[in-house]
PDB file of C-alpha atoms in Angstrom:
ATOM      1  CA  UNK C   1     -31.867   4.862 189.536  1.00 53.00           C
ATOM      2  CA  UNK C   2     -34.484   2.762 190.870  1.00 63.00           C
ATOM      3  CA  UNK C   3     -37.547   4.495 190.395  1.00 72.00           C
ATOM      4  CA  UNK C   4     -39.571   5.717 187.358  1.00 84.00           C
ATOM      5  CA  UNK C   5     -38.135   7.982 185.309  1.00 85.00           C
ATOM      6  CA  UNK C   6     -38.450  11.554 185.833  1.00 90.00           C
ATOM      7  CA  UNK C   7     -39.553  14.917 183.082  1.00 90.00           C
ATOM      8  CA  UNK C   8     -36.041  15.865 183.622  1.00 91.00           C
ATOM      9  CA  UNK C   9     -33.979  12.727 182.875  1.00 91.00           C
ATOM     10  CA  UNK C  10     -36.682  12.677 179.286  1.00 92.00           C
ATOM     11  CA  UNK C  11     -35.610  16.188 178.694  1.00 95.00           C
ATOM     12  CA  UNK C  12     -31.528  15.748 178.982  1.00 94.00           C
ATOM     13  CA  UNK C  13     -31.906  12.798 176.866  1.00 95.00           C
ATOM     14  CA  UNK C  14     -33.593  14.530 174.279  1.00 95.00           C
ATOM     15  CA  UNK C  15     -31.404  17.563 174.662  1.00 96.00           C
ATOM     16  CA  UNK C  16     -28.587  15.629 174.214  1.00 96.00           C
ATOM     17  CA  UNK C  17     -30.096  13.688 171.209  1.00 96.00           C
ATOM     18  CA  UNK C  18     -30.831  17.180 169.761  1.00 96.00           C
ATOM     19  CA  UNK C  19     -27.333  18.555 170.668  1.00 96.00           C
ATOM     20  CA  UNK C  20     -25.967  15.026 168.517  1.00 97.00           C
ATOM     21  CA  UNK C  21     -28.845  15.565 165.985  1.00 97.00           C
ATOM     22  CA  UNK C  22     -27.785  18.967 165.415  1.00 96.00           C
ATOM     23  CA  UNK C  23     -24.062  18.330 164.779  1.00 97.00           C
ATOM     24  CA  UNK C  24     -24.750  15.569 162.647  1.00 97.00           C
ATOM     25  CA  UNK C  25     -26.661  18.063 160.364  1.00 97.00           C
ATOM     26  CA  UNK C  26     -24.006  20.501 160.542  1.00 97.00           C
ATOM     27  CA  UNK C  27     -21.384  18.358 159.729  1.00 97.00           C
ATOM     28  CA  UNK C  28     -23.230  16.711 157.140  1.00 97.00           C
ATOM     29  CA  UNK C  29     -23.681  20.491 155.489  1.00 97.00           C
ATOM     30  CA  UNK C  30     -20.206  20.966 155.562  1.00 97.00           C
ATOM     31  CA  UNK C  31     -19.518  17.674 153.561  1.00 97.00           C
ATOM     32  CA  UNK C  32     -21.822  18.772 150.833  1.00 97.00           C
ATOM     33  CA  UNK C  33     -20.225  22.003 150.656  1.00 97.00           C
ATOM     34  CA  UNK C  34     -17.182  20.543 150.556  1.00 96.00           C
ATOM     35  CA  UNK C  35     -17.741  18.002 147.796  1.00 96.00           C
ATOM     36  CA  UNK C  36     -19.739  20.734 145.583  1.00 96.00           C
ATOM     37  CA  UNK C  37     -16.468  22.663 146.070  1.00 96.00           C
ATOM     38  CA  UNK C  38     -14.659  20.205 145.384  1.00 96.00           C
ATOM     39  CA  UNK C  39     -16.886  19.269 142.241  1.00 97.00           C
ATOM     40  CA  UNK C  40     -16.265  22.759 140.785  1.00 96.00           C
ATOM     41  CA  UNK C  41     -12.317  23.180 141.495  1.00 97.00           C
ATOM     42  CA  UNK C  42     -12.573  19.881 139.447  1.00 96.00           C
ATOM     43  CA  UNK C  43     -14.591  20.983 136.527  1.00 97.00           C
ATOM     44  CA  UNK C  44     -12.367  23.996 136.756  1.00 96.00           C
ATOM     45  CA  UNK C  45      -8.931  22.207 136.828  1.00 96.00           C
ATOM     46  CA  UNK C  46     -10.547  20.232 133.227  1.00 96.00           C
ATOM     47  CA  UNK C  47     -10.698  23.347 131.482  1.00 97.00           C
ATOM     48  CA  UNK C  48      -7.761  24.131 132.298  1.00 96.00           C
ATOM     49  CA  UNK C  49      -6.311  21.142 131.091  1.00 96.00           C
ATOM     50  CA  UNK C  50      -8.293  20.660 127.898  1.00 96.00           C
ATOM     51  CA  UNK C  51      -6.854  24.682 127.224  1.00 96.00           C
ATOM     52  CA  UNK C  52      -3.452  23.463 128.213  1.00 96.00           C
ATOM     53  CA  UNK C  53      -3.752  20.168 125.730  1.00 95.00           C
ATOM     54  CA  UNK C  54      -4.952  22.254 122.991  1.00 96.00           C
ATOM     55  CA  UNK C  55      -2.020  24.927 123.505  1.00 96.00           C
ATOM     56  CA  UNK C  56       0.470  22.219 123.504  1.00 95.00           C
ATOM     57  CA  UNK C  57      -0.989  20.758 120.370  1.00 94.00           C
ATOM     58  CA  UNK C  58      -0.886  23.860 118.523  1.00 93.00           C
ATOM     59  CA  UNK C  59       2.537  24.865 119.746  1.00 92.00           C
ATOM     60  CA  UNK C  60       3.430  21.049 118.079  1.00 90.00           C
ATOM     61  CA  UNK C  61       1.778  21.719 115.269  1.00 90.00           C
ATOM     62  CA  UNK C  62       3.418  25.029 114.395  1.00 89.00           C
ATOM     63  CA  UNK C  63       6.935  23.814 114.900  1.00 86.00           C
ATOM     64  CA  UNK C  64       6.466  20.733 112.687  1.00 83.00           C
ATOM     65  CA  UNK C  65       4.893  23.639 110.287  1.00 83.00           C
ATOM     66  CA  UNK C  66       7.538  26.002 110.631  1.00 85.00           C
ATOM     67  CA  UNK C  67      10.709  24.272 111.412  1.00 82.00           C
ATOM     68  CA  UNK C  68      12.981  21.641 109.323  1.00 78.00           C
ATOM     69  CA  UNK C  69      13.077  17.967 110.454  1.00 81.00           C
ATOM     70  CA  UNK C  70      16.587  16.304 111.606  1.00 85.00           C
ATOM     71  CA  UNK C  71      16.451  14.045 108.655  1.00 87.00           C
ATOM     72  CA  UNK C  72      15.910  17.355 106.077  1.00 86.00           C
ATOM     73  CA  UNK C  73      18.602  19.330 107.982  1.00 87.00           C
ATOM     74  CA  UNK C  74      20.698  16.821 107.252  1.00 91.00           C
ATOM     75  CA  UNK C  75      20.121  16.001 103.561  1.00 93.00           C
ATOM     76  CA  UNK C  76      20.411  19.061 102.904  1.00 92.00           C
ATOM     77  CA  UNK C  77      23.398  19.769 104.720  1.00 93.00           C
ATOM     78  CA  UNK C  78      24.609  16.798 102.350  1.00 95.00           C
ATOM     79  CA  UNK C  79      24.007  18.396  99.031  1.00 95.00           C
ATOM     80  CA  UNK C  80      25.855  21.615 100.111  1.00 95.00           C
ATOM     81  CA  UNK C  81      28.537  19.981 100.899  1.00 95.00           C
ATOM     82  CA  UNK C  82      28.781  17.826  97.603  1.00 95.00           C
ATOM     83  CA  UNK C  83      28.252  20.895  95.908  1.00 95.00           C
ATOM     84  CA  UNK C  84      31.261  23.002  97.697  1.00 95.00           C
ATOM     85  CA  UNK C  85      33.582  19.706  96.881  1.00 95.00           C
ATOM     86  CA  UNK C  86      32.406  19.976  92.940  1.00 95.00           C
ATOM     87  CA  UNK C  87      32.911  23.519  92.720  1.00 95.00           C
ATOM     88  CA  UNK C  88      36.638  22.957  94.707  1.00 94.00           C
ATOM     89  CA  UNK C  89      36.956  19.881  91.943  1.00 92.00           C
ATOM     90  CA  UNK C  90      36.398  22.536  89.174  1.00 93.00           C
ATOM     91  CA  UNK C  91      38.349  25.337  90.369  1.00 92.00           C
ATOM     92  CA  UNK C  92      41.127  22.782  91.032  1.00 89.00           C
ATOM     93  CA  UNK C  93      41.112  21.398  87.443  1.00 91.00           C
ATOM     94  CA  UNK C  94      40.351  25.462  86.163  1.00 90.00           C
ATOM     95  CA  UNK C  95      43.654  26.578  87.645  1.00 88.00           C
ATOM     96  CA  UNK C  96      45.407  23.530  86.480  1.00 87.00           C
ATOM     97  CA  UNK C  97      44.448  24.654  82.829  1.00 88.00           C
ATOM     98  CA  UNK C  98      45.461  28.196  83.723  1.00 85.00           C
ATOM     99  CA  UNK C  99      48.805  27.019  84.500  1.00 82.00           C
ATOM    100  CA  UNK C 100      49.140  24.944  81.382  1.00 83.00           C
ATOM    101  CA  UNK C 101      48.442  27.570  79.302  1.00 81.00           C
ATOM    102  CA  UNK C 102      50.614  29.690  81.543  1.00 78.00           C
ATOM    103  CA  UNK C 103      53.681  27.335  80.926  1.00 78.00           C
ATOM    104  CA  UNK C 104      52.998  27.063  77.023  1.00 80.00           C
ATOM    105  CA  UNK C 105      53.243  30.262  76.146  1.00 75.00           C
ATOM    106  CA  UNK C 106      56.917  30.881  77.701  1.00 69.00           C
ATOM    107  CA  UNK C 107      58.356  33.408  79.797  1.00 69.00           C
ATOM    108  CA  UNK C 108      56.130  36.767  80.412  1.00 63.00           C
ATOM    109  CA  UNK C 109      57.731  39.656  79.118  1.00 68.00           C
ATOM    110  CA  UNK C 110      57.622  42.837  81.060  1.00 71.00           C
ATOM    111  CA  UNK C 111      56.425  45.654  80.073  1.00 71.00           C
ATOM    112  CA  UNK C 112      58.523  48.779  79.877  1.00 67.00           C
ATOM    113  CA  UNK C 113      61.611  46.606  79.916  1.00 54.00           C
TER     114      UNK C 113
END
């Protein structure tokens, strides 16, 4: 290449420049696409997860609504049970009197004999 440069060397330098120009545009198309995609899987994926917050916050507040603590569970398991032992106590001392009375009056007599 020692001479001037020639209409055809001019043209495959531009053609390639165009070929390079051109694939720089298309890629750069597909990298906005992309990121606008990307942009609305994200503001999809939100909604989703501002539902999914909400649902779990209302599923919360329903079982603290609806079902008994640990702590109540067991205070009340507590008072049943004192309860059961009183009414054993009394039944305990009632048959005791029973049997006093029982032993005070003598031997039962039978009937018909």
């Amino acid at each position: 290449m020692t001479g001037a440069i020639t209409w055809e060397f001019v043209t495959a330098i531009g053609g390639v420049l165009g070929v390079l120009l051109g694939l720089w545009r298309y890629l750069e198309a597909r990298i906005i696409r992309a990121e606008l995609a990307a942009q609305e899987i994200r503001k999809d994926l939100e909604q989703r997860l501002a539902l999914l917050n909400s649902t779990i916050s209302a599923v919360q507040l329903m079982s603290a609504e609806k079902y008994a603590s640990r702590d109540v569970v067991k205070e009340t398991e507590e008072r049943i049970v004192s309860e059961l032992e009183r009414m054993r106590d009394s039944l305990d001392r009632l048959s005791a009197r029973v049997d006093n009375v029982m032993h005070s009056r003598g031997p039962v007599k039978q009937l018909g004999a």
